[in-house]
PDB file of C-alpha atoms in Angstrom:
ATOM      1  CA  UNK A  97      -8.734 184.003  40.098  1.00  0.00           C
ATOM      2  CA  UNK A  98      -8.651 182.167  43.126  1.00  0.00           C
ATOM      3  CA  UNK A  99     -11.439 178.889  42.580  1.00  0.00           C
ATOM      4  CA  UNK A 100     -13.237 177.256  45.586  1.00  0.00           C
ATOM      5  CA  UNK A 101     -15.484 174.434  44.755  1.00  0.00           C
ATOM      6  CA  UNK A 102     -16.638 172.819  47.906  1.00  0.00           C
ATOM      7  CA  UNK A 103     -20.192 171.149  47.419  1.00  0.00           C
ATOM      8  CA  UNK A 104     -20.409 169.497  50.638  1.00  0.00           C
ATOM      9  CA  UNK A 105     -19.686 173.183  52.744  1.00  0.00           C
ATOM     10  CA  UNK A 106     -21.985 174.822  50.465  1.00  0.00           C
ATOM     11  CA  UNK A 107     -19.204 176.898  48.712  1.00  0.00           C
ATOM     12  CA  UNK A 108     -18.886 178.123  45.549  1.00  0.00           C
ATOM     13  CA  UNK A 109     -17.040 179.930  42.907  1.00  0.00           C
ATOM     14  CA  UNK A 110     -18.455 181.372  39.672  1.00  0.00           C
ATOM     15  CA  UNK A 111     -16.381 182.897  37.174  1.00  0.00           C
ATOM     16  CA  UNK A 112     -18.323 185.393  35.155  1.00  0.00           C
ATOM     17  CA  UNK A 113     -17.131 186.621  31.334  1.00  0.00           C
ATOM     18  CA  UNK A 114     -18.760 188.892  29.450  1.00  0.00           C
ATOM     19  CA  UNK A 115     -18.382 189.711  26.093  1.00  0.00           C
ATOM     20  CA  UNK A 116     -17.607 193.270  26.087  1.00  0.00           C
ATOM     21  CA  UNK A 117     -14.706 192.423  22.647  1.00  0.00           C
ATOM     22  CA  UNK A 118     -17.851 191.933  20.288  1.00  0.00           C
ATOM     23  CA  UNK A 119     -20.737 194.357  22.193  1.00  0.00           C
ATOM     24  CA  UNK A 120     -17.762 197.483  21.935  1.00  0.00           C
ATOM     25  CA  UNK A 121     -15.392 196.422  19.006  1.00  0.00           C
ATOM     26  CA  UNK A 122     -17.330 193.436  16.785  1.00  0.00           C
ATOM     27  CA  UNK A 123     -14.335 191.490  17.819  1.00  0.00           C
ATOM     28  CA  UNK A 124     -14.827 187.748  17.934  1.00  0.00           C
ATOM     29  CA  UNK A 125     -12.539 185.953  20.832  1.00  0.00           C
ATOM     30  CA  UNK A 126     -11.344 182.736  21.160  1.00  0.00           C
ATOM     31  CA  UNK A 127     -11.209 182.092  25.297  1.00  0.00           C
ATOM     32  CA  UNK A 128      -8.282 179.673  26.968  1.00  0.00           C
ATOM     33  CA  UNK A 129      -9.572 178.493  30.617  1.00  0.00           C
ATOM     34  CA  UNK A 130      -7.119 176.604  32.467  1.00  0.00           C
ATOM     35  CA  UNK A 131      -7.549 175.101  36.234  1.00  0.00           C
ATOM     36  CA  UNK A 132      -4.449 174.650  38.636  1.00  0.00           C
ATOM     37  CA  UNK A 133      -4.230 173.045  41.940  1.00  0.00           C
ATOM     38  CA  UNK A 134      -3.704 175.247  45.106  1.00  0.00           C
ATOM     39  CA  UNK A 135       0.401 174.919  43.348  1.00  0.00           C
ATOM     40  CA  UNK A 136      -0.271 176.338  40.587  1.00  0.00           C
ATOM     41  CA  UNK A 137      -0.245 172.590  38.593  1.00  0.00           C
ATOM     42  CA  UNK A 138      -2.372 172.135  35.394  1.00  0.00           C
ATOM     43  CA  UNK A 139      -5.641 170.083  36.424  1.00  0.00           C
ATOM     44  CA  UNK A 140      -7.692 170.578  32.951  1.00  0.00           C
ATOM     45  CA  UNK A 141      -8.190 173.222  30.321  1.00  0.00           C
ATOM     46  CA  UNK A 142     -10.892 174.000  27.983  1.00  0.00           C
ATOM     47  CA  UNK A 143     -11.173 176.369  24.564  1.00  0.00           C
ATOM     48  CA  UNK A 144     -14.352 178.351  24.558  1.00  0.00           C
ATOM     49  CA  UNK A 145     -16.006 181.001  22.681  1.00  0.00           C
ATOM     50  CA  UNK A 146     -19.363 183.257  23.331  1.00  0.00           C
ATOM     51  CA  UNK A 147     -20.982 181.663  19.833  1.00  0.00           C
ATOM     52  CA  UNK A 148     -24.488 182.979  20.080  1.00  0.00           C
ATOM     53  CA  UNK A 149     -24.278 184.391  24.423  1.00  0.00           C
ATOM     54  CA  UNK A 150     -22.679 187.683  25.748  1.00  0.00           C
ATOM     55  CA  UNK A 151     -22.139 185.871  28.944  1.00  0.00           C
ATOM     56  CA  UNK A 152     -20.114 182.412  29.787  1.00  0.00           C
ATOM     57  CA  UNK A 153     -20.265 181.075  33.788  1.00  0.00           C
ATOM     58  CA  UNK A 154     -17.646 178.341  34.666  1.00  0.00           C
ATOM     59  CA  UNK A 155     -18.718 177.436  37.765  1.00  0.00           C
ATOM     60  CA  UNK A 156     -18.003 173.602  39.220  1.00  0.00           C
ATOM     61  CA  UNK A 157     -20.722 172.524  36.933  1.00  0.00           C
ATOM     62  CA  UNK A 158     -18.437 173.435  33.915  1.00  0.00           C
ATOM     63  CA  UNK A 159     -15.715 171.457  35.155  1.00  0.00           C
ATOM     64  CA  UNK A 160     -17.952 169.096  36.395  1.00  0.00           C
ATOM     65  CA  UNK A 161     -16.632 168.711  39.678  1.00  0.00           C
ATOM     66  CA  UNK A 162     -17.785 169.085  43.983  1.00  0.00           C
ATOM     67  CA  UNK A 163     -14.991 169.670  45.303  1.00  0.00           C
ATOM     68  CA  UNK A 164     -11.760 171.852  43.715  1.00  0.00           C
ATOM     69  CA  UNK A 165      -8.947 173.973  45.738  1.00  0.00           C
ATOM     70  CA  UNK A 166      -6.926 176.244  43.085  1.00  0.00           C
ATOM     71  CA  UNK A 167      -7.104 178.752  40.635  1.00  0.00           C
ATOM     72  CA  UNK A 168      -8.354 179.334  37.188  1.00  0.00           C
ATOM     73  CA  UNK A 169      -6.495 181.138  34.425  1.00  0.00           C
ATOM     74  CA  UNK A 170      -8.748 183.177  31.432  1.00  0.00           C
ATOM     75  CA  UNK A 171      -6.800 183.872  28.194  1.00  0.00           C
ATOM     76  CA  UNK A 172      -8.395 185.904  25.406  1.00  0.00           C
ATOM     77  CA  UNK A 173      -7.177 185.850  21.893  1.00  0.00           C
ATOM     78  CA  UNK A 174      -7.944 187.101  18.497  1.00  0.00           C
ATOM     79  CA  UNK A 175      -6.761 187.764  15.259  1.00  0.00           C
ATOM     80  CA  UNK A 176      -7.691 191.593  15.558  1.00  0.00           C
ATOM     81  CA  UNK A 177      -6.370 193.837  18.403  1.00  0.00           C
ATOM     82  CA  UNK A 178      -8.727 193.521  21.351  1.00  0.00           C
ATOM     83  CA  UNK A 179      -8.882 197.198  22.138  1.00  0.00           C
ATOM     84  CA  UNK A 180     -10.001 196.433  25.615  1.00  0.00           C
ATOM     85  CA  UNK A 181      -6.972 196.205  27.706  1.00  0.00           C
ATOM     86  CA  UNK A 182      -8.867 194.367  30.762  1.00  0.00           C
ATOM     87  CA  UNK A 183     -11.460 191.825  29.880  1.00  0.00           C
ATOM     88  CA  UNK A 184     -14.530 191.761  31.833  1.00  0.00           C
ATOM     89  CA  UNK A 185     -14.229 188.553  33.984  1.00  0.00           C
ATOM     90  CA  UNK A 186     -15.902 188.814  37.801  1.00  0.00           C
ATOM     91  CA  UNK A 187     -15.170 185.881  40.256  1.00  0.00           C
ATOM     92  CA  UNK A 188     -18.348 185.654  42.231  1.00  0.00           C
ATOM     93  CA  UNK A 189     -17.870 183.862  45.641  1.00  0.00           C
ATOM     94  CA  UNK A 190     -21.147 182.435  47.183  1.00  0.00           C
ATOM     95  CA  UNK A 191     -21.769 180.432  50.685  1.00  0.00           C
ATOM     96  CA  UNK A 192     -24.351 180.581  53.313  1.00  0.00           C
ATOM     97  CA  UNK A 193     -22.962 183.110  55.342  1.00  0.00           C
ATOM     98  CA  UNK A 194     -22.867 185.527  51.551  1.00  0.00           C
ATOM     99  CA  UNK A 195     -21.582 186.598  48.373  1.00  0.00           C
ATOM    100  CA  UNK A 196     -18.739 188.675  47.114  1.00  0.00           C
ATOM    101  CA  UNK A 197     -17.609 189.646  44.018  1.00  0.00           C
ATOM    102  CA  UNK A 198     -14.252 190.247  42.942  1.00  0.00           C
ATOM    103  CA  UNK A 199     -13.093 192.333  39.256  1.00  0.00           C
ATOM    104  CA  UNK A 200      -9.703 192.617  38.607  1.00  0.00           C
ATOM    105  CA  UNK A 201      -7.808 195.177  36.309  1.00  0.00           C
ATOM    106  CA  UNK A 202      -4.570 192.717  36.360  1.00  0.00           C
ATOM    107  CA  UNK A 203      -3.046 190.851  33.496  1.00  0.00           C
ATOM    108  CA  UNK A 204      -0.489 189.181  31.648  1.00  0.00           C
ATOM    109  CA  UNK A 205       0.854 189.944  28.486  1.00  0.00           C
ATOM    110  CA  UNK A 206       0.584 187.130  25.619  1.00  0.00           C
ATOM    111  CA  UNK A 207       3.914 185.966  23.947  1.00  0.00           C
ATOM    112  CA  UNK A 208       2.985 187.363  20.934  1.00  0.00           C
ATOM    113  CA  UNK A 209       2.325 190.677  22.691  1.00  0.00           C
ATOM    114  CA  UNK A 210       5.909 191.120  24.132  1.00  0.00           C
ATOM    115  CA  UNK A 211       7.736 189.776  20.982  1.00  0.00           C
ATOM    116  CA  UNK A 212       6.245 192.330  19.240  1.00  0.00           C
ATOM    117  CA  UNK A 213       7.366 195.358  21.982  1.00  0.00           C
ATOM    118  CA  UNK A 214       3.318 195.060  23.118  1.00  0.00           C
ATOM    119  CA  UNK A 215       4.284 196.013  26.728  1.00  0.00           C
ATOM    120  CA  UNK A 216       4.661 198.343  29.243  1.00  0.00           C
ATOM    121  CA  UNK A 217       6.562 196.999  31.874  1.00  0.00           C
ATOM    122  CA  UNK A 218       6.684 199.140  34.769  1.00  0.00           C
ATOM    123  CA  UNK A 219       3.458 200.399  35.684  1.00  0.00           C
ATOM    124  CA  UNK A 220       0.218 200.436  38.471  1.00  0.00           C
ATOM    125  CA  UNK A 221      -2.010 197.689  37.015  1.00  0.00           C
ATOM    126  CA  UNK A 222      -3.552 196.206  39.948  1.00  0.00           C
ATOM    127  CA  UNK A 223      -6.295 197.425  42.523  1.00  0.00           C
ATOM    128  CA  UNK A 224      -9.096 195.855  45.041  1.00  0.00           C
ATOM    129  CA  UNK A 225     -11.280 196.807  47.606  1.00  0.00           C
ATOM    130  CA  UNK A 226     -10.183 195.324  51.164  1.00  0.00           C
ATOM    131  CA  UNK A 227     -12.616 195.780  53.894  1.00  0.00           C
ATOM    132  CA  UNK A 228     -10.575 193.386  56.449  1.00  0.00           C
ATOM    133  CA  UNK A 229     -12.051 192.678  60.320  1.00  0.00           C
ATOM    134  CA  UNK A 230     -10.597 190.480  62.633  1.00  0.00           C
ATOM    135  CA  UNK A 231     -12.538 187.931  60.857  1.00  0.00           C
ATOM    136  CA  UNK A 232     -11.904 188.783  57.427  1.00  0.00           C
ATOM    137  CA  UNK A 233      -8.217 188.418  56.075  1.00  0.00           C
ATOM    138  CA  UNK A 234      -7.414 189.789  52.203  1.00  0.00           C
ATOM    139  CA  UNK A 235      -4.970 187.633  50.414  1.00  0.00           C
ATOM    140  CA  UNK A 236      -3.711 187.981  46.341  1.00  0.00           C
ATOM    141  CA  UNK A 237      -2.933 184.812  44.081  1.00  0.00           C
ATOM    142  CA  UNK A 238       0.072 186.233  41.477  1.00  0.00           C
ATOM    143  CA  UNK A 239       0.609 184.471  38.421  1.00  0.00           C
ATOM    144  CA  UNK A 240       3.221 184.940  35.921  1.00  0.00           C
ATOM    145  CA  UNK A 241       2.463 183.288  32.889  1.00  0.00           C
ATOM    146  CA  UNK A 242       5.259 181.165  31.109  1.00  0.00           C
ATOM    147  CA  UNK A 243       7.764 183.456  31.973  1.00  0.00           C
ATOM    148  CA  UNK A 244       9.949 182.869  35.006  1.00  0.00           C
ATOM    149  CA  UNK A 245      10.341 186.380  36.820  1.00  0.00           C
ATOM    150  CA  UNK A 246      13.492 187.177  39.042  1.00  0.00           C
ATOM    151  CA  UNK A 247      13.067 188.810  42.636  1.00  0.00           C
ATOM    152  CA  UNK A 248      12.182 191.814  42.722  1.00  0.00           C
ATOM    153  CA  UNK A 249      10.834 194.993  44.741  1.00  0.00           C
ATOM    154  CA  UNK A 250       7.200 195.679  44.169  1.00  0.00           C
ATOM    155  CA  UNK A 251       5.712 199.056  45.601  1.00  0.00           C
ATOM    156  CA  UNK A 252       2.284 198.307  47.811  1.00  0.00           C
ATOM    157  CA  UNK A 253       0.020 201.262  47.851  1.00  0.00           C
ATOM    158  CA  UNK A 254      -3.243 200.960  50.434  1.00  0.00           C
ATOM    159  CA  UNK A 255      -5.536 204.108  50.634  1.00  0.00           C
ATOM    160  CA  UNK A 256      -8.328 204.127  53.550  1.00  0.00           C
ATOM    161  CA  UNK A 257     -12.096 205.173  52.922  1.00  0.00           C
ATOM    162  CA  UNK A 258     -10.943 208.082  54.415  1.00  0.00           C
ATOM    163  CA  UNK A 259      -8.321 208.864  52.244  1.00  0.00           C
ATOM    164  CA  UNK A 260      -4.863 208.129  54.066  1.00  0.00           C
ATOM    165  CA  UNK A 261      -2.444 206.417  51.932  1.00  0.00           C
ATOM    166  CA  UNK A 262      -0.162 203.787  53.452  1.00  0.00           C
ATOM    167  CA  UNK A 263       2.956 202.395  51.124  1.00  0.00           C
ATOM    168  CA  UNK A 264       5.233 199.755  51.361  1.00  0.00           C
ATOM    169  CA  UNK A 265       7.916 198.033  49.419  1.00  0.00           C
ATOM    170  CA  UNK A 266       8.250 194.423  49.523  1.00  0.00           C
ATOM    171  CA  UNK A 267      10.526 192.151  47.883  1.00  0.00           C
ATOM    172  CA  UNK A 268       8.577 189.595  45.896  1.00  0.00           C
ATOM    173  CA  UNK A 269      10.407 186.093  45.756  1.00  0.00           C
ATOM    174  CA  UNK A 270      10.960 184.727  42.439  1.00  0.00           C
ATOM    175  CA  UNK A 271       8.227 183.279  40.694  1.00  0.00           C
TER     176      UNK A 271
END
């Protein structure tokens, strides 16, 4: 998730997670949150867990910091299979002007997941709402975990209120 801490502009980014592993499954979760610079550089990371809460915020407060430019990485693991292929984290985007909320369907698969075959590897895994204006711009943040990925075609599908469908390939540099 993109992560905007700007205290003095009023801006603000709160990462929601909620505990939908131990409400659906009674799976307990140990949580990996990592902040990066606007490079993609490790800043900090903390290990987590919902103890006695269904919901966790990180917000700047949790880092402790007024001013941040980056992104923020959520890992779930557990010793049981998490069932839930797409955890429930929301990115929640506040400043004077409004509020947005962003939930993603997008992952990355663990180490342990593709040593063990855990993957499917070609698929559609991605999808957001874009309402763009001349004032409002969409924009995606890719990460791709430890691995280093070679260039490659990915297939960009758009489909209007209204139902048309525009698609486009475009060759994704290597990451």
């Amino acid at each position: 998730f993109y992560f905007l801490i700007n205290n003095a502009k009023k801006i603000n980014t709160n990462i929601i997670l909620f505990n939908y592993f131990q409400i659906k499954n009674n799976n307990k979760v140990a949580i990996c949150v990592t902040l990066r610079d606007a490079k993609g550089n490790f800043v900090d990371r903390k290990n987590i867990d919902f103890e006695n809460q269904s919901v966790i915020n990180i917000d700047g407060r949790f880092w402790d910091i007024e001013f941040h430019s980056g992104s923020i990485e959520i890992e779930y693991f557990s010793l049981k299979n998490l069932v839930i292929p797409y955890a429930a984290v929301i990115g929640a985007y506040e400043t004077d002007s409004g509020i947005t909320y962003v939930h993603t369907y997008s992952r990355n698969y663990s180490k342990h997941e593709m040593e063990n075959g855990f993957t499917v590897m070609e698929s559609c895994e991605s999808n957001w709402t874009i309402r763009d204006s001349k004032d409002v711009e969409s924009f995606t943040i890719l990460h791709n975990g430890f691995l280093k990925i070679d260039e490659q075609e990915i297939k960009i599908k758009i489909t209007s209120e209204s139902g048309r469908i525009l698609e486009k390939s475009h060759v994704l540099k290597a990451l």
